[in-house]
GROMACS .gro file of C-alpha atoms in nm:
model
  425
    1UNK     CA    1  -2.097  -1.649  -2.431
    2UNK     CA    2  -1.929  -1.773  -2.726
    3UNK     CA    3  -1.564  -1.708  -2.862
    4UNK     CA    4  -1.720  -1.693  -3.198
    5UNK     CA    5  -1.920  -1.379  -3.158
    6UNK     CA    6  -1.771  -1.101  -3.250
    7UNK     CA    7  -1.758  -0.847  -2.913
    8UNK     CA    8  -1.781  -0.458  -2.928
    9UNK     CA    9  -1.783  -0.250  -2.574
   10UNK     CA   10  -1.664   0.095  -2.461
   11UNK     CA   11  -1.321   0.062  -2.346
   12UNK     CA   12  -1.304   0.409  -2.196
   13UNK     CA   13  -1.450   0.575  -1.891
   14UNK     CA   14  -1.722   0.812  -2.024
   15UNK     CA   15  -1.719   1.157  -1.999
   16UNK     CA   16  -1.383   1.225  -2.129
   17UNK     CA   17  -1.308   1.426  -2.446
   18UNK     CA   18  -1.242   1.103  -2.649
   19UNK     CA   19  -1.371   0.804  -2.627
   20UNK     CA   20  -1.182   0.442  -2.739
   21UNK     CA   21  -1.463   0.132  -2.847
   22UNK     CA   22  -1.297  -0.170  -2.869
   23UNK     CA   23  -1.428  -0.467  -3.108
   24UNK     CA   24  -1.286  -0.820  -3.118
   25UNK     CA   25  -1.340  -1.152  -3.291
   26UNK     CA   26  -1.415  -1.264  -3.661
   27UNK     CA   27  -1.624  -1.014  -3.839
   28UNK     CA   28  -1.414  -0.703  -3.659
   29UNK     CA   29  -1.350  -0.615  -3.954
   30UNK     CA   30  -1.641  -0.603  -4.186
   31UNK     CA   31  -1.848  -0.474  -3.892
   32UNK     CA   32  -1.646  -0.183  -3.839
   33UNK     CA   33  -1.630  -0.125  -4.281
   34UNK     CA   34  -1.991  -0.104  -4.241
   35UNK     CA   35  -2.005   0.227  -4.027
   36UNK     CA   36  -1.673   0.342  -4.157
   37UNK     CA   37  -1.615   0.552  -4.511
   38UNK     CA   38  -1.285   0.298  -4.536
   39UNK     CA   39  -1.298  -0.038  -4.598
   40UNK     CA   40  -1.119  -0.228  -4.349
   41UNK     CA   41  -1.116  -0.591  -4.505
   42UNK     CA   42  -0.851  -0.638  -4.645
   43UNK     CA   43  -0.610  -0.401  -4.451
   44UNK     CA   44  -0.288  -0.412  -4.293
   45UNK     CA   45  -0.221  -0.529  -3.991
   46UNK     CA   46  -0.114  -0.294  -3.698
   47UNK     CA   47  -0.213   0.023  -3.889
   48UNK     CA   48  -0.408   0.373  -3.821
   49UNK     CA   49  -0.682   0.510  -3.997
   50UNK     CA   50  -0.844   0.814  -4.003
   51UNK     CA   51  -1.260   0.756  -4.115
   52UNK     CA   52  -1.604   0.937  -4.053
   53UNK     CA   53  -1.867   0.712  -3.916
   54UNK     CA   54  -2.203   0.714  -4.052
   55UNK     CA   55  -2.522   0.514  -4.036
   56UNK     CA   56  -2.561   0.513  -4.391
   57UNK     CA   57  -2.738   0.847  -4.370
   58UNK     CA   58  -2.576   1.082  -4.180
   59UNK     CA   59  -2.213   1.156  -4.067
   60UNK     CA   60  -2.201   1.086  -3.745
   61UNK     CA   61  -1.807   1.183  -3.602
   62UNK     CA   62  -1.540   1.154  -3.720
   63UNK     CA   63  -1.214   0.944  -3.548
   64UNK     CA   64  -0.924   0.715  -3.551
   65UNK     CA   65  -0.952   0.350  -3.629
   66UNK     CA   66  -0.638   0.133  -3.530
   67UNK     CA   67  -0.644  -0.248  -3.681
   68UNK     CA   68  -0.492  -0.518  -3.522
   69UNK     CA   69  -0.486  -0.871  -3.690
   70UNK     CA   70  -0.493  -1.227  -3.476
   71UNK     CA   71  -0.275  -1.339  -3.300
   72UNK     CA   72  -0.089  -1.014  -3.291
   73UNK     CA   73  -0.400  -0.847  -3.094
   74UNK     CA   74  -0.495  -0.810  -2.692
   75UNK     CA   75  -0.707  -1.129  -2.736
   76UNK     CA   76  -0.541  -1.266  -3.012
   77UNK     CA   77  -0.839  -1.237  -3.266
   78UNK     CA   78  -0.888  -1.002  -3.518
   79UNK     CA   79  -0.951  -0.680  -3.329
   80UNK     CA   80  -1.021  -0.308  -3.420
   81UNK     CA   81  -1.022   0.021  -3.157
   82UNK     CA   82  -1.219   0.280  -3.251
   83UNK     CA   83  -1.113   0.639  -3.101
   84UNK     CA   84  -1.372   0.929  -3.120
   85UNK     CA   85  -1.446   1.201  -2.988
   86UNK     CA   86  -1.612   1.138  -2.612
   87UNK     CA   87  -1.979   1.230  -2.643
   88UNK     CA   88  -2.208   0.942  -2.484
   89UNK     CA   89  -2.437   1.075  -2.816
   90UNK     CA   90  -2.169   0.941  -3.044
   91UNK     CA   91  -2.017   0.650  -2.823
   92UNK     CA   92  -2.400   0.495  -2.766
   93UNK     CA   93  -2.474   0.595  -3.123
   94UNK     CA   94  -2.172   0.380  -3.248
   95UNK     CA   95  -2.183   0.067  -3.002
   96UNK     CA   96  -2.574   0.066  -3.123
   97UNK     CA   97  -2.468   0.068  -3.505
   98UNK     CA   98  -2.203  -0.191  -3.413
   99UNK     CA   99  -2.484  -0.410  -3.253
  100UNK     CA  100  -2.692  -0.338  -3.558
  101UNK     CA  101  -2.419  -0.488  -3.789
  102UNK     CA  102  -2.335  -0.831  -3.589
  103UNK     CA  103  -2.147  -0.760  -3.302
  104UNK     CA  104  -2.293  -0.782  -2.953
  105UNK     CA  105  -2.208  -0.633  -2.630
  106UNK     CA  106  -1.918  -0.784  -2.420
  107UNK     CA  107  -1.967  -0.929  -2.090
  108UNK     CA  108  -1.787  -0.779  -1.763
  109UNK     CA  109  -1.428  -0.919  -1.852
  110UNK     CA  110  -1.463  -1.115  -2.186
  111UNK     CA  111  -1.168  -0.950  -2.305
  112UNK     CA  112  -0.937  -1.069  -2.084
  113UNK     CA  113  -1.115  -1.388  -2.061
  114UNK     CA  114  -1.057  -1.423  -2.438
  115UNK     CA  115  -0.685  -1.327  -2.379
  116UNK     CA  116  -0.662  -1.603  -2.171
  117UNK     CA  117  -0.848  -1.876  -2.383
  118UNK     CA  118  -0.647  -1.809  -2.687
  119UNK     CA  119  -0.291  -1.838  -2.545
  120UNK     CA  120  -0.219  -1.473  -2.503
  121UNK     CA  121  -0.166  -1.480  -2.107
  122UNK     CA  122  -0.225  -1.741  -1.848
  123UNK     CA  123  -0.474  -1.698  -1.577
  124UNK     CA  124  -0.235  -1.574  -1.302
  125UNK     CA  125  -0.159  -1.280  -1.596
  126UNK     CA  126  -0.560  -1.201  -1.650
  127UNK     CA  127  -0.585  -1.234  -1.273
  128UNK     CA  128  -0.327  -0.900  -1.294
  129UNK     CA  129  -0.533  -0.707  -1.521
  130UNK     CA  130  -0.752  -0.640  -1.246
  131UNK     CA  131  -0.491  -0.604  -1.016
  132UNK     CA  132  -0.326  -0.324  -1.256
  133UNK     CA  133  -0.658  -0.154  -1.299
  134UNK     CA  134  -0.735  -0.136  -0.930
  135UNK     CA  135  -0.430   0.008  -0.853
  136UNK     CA  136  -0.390   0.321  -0.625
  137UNK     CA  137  -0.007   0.382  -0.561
  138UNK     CA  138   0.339   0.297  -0.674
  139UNK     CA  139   0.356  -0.047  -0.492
  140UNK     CA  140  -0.002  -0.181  -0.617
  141UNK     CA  141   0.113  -0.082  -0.982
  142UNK     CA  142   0.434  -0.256  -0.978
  143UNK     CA  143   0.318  -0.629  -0.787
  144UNK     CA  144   0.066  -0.608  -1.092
  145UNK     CA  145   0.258  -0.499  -1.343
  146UNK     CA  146   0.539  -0.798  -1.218
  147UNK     CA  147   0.259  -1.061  -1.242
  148UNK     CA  148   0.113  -0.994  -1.545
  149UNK     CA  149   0.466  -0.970  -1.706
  150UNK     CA  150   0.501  -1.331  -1.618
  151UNK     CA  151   0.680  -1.303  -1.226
  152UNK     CA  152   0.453  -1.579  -1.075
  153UNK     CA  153   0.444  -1.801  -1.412
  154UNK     CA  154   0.790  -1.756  -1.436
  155UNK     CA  155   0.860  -1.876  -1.094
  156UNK     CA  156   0.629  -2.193  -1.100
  157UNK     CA  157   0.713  -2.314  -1.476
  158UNK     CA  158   1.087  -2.327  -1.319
  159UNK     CA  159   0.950  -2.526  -1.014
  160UNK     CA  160   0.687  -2.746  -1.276
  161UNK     CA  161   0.966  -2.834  -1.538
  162UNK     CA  162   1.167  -2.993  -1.262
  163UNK     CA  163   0.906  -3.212  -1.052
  164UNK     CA  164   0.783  -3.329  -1.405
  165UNK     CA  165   1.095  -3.469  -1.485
  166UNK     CA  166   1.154  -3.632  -1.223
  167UNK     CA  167   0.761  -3.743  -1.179
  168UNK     CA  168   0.795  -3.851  -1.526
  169UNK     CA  169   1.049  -4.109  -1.423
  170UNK     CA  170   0.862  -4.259  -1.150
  171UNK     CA  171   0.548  -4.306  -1.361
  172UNK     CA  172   0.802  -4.467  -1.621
  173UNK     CA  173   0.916  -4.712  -1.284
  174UNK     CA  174   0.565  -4.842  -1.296
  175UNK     CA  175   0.611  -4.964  -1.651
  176UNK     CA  176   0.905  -5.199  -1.499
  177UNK     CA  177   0.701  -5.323  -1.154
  178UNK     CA  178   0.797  -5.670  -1.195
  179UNK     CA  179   1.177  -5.548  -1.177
  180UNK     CA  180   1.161  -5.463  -0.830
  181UNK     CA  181   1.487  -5.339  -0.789
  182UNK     CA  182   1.491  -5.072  -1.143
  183UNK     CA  183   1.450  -4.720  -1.064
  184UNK     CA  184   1.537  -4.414  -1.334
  185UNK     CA  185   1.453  -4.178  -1.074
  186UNK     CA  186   1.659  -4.103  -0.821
  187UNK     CA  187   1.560  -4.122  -0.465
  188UNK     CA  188   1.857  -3.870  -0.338
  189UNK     CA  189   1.816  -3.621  -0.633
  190UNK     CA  190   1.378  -3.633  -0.551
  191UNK     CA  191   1.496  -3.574  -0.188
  192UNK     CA  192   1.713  -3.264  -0.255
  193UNK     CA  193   1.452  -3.150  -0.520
  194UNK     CA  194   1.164  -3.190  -0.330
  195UNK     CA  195   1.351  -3.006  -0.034
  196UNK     CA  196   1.433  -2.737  -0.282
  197UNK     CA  197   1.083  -2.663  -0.415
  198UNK     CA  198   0.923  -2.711  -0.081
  199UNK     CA  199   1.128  -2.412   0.084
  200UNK     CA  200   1.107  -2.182  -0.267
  201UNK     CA  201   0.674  -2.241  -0.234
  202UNK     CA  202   0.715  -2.180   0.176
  203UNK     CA  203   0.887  -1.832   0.048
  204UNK     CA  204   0.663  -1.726  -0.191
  205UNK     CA  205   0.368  -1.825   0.065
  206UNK     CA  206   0.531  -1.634   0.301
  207UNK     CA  207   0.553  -1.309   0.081
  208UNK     CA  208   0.144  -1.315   0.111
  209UNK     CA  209   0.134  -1.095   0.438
  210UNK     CA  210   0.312  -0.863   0.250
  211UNK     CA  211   0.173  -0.812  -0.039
  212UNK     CA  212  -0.181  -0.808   0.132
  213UNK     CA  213  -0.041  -0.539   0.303
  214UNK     CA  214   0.061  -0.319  -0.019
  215UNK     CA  215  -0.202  -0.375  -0.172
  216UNK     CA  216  -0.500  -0.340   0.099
  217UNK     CA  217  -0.243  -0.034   0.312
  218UNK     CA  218  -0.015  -0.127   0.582
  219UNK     CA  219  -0.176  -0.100   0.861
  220UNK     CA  220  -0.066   0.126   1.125
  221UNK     CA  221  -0.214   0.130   1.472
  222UNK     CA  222  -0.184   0.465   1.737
  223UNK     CA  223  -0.217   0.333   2.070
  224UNK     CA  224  -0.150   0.557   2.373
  225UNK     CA  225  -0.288   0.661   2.681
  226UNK     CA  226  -0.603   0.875   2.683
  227UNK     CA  227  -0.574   1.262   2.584
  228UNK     CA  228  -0.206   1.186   2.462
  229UNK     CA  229  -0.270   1.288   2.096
  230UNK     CA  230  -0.346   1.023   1.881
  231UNK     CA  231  -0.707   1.220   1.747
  232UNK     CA  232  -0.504   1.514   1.695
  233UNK     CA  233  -0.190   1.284   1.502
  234UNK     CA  234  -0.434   1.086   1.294
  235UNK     CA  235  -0.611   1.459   1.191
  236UNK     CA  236  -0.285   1.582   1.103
  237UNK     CA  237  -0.127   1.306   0.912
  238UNK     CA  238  -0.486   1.287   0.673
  239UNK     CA  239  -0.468   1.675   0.668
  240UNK     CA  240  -0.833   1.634   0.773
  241UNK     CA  241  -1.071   1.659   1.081
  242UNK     CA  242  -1.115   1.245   1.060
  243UNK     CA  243  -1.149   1.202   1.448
  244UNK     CA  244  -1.288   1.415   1.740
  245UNK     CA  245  -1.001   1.590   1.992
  246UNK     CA  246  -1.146   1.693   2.329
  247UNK     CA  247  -0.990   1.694   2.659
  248UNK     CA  248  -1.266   1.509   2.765
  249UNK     CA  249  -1.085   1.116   2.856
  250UNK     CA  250  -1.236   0.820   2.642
  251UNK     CA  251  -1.363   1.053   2.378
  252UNK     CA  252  -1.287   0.784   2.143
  253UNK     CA  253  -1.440   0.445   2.198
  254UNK     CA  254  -1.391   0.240   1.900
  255UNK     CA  255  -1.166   0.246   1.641
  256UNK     CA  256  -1.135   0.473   1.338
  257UNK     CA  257  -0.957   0.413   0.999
  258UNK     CA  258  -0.833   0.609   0.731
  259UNK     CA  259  -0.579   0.531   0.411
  260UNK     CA  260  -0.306   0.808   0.307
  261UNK     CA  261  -0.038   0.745   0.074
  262UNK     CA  262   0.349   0.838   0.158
  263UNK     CA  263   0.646   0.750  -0.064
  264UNK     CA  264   0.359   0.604  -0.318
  265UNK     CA  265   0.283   0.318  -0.043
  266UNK     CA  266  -0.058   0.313   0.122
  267UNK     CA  267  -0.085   0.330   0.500
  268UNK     CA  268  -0.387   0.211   0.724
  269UNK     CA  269  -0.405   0.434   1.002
  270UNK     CA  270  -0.628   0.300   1.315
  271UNK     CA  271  -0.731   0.551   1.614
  272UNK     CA  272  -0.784   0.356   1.913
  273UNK     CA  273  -0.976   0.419   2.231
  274UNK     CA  274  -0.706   0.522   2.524
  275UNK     CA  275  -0.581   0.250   2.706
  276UNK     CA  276  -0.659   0.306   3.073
  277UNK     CA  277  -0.815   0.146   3.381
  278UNK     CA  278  -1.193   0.205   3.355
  279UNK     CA  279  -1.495   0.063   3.470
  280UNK     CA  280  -1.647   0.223   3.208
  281UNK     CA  281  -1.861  -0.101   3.016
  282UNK     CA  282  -1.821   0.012   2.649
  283UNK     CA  283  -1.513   0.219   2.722
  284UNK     CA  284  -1.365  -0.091   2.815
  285UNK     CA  285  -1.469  -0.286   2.511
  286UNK     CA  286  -1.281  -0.024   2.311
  287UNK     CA  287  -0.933  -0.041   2.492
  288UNK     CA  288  -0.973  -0.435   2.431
  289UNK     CA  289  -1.020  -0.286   2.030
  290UNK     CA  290  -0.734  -0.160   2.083
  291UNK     CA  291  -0.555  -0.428   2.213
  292UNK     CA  292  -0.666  -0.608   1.933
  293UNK     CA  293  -0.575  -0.326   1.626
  294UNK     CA  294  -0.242  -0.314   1.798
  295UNK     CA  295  -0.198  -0.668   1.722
  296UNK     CA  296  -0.306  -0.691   1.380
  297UNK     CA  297  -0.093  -0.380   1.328
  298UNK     CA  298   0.189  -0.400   1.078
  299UNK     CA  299   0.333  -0.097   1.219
  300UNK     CA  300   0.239   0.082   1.576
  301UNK     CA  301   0.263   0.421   1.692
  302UNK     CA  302   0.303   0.417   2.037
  303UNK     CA  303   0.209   0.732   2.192
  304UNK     CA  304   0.261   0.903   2.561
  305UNK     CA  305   0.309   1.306   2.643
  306UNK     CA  306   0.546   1.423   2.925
  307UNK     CA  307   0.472   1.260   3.287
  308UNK     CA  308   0.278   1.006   3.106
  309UNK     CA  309   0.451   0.605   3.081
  310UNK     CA  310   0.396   0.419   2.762
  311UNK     CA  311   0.126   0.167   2.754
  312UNK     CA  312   0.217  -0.217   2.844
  313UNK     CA  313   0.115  -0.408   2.504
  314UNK     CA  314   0.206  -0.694   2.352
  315UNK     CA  315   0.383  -0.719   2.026
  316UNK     CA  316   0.426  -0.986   1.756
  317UNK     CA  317   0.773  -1.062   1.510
  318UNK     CA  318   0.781  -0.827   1.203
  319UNK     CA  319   0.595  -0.556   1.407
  320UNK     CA  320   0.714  -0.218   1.391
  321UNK     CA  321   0.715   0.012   1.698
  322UNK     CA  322   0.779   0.371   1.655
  323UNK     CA  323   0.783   0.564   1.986
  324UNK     CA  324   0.628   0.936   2.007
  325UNK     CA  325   0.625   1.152   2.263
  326UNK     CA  326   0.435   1.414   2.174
  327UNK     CA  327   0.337   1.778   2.359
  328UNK     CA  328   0.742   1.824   2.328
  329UNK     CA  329   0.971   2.073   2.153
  330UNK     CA  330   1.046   1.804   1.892
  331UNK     CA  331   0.733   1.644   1.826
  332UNK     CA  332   0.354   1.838   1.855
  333UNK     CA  333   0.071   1.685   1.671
  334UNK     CA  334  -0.155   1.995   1.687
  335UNK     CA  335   0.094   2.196   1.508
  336UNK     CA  336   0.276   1.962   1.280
  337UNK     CA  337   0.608   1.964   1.488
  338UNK     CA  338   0.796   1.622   1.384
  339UNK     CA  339   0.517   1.480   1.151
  340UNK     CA  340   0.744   1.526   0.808
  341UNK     CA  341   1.055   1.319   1.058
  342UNK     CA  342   0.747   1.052   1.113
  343UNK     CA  343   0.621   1.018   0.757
  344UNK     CA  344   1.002   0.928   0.662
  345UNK     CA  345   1.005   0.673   0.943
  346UNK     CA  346   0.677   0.505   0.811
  347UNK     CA  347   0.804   0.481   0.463
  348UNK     CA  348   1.115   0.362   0.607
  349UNK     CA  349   0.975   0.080   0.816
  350UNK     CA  350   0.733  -0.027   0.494
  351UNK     CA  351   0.799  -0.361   0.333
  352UNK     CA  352   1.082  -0.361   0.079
  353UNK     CA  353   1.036  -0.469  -0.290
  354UNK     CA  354   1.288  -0.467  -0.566
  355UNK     CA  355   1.210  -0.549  -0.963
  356UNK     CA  356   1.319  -0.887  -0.944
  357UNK     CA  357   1.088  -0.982  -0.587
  358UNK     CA  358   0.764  -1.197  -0.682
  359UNK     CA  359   0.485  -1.109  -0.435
  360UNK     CA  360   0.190  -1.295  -0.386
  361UNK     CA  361  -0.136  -1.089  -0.389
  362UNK     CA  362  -0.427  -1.311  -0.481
  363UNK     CA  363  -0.571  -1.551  -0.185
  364UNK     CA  364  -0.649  -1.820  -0.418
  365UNK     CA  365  -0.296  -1.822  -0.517
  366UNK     CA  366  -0.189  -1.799  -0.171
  367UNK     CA  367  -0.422  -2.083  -0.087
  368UNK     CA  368  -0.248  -2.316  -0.384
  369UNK     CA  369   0.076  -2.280  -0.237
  370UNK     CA  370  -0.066  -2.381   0.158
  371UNK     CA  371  -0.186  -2.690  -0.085
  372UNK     CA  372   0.122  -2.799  -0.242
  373UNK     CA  373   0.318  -2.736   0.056
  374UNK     CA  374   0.132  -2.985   0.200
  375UNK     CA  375   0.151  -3.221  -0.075
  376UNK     CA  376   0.532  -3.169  -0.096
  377UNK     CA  377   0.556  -3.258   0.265
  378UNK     CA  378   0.383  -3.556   0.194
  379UNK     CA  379   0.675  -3.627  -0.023
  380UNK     CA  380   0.925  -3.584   0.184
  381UNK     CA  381   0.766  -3.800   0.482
  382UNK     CA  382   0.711  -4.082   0.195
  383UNK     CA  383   1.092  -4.090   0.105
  384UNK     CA  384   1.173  -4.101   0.452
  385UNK     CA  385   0.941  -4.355   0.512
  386UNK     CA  386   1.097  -4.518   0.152
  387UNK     CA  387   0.765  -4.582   0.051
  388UNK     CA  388   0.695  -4.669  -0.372
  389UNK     CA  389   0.725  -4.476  -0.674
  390UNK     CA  390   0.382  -4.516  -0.758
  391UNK     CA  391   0.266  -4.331  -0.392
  392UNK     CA  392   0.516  -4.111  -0.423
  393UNK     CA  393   0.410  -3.999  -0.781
  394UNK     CA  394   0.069  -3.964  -0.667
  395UNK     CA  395   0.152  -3.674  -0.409
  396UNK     CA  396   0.408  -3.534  -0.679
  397UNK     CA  397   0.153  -3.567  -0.931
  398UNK     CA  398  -0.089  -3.348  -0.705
  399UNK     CA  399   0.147  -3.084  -0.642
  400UNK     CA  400   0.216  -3.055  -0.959
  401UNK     CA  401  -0.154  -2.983  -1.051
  402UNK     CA  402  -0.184  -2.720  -0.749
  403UNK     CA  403   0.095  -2.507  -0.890
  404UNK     CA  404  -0.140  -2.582  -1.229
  405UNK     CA  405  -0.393  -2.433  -1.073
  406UNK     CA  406  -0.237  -2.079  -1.026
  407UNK     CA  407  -0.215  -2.032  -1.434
  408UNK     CA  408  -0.460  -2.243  -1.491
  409UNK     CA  409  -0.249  -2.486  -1.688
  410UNK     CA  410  -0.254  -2.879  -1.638
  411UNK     CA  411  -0.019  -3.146  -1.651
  412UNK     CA  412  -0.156  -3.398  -1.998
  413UNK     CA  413  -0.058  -3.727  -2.060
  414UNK     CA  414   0.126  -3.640  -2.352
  415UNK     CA  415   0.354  -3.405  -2.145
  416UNK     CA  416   0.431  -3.695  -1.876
  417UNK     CA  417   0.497  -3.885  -2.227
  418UNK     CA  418   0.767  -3.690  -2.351
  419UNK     CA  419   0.911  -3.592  -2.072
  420UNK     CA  420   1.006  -3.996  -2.025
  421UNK     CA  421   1.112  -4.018  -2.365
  422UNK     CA  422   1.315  -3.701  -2.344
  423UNK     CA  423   1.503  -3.847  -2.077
  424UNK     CA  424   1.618  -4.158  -2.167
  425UNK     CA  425   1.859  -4.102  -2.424
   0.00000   0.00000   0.00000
């Protein structure tokens, strides 16, 4: 793919009554004049049209062309949108005319990817647009909509801008080696810094299991005796026959999952097998499922009836146990007795996010942090240690081109350069 070409692709699900083709790069314009009865070169910038599009014979709809001019565009090239009216006859008519007249079909993504090589978002930000598109629920939308407004780039241009300044001055140390006894940077303030950063990163790593969580559903186990209800309480919360209910014991043997949304926040519900003494081979192998779901569970239901003692399980810190006993006058399953009192409790024990929270969503990113956590650690054992600028710039250096990695930025010469200069006035 080149950056030169000049893109065209359907930007719009098809189907619908309109349809919206989006074309990008340097001859956007006279491609689009060519199937348009306006000219669009010249034309202002950031203006509507109304045209009919023809193929030189025949008129073939009629629709709304929007202009945009580089760098004021989505990718920051000259881009036009197209907007007509939804028929796959007219969209596949058009992107073929479009084709005809220079443009080619964009790749899965090229778009964005343009976005990104031109300076119009970093790659944490194009990393988002997928995030925002895959959305489900009110949690998913806002984590994207945070990062590709900037929450994650925000955070680690703070964190960059200070380590360079400081890694700037030990690289300026080694320009002075035969003074043995010269340093600009100081060994306190690094210690303090690096301290600083170290436990801001740690956060923001730690944020990770939660925002896997929003975004994949929480997931919430229902463990319980046999023939206590948890069929019957996963059929009722999904308003669906999901799982079998008989009085039969160890009707269910392995684990069954289903997503709902409450309070626009997915939930990961997990049925598990009853846990019980059997000597029942693959009965058994389910209650150790259970076991298992129970702790990889965010939340658990833990479910008995009347007579019946709670199961002995082991939980983990940050787990959630809701108690339920069910076949009551407060709480029935089968007939929806309690379940609006237990959807508030769910929502309730969800993870909390506020405007100003940055989550981390995206392994790699997650990964990248692990890495300069590391690095920074290495930092803080070689000042300990009070080992030499020039080792201790190395491992600075490196974290500084792991938090790079996230935006997919990188730290130049010339930025090391200036930063020296910059500081020694």
């Amino acid at each position: 793919m080149s950056n030169n070409d000049t893109i065209c692709a359907l930007a719009t699900a098809p189907g619908g009554a309109l349809g919206i083709i989006r074309i990008s790069g340097p001859l956007s314009f006279s491609v689009v004049s060519a199937i348009c009865s306006v000219c669009f070169d010249p034309v202002e910038a950031n203006t509507v049209h109304f045209t009919r599009l023809t193929d030189g014979t025949d008129v073939i709809d009629e629709a709304m062309v929007s202009v945009f001019k580089a760098p004021h565009s989505y990718t920051g090239e000259d881009s036009v949108e197209i907007s007509c009216h939804g028929s796959r006859y007219i969209l596949n008519k058009v992107l073929e005319l479009l084709v005809q007249h220079g443009c080619r079909m964009a790749g899965p993504g090229e778009y964005t990817q343009r976005a990104y090589l031109n300076g119009k978002m970093d790659l944490s930000q194009a990393e988002a647009v997928a995030d925002l598109i895959a959305s489900t629920n009110r949690a998913t939308h806002h984590m994207a909509m945070s990062q590709l407004r900037g929450g994650i780039s925000s955070e680690l241009a703070n964190m960059r801008e200070q380590l360079l300044k400081l890694t700037s001055l030990l690289e300026l140390e080694l320009d002075f080696s035969d003074h043995e006894d010269l340093e600009f940077a100081d060994r306190s303030e690094l210690l303090e810094l690096a301290k600083t950063i170290d436990n801001h990163i740690t956060h923001l790593a730690d944020t990770f299991q939660t925002g896997n969580a929003l975004k994949n559903g929480i997931p919430v186990a229902i463990i319980g005796a046999p023939n206590v209800g948890k069929s019957t309480l996963l059929n009722a919360l999904l308003g669906e026959e999901r799982a079998i209910v008989s009085d039969i014991q160890g009707t269910t043997r392995d684990a069954i999952e289903d997503t709902m949304q409450l309070g626009g926040i997915s939930f990961r519900f997990i049925d598990t097998a009853g846990i019980r003494h059997t000597d029942d081979q693959i009965e058994s192998l389910g209650i150790e499922r259970s076991k298992a779901a129970a702790q990889r569970a965010r939340i658990i239901l833990l479910m008995t009836e009347p007579g019946v003692p709670y199961p002995d399980i082991e939980t983990r810190d940050g787990q959630t146990v809701i108690r339920i006993e069910n076949k009551t006058s407060t709480f029935q399953a089968k007939y929806g007795v309690g379940l609006e009192a237990l959807k508030q409790q769910l929502i309730a024990a969800a993870p909390k996010t506020s405007d100003s929270d940055v989550i981390i969503t995206n392994a790699r990113h997650y990964d990248a942090l692990l890495r300069a956590h590391e690095a920074l650690q290495r930092v803080l054992a070689g000042l300990d240690m009070q080992m030499s600028g020039d080792l201790l710039s190395e491992d600075l250096r490196q974290v500084l081109d792991i938090l790079a990695e996230i935006t997919g930025g990188q730290i130049t010469p010339n930025e090391v350069l200036g930063n020296i200069f910059s500081n020694l006035n």
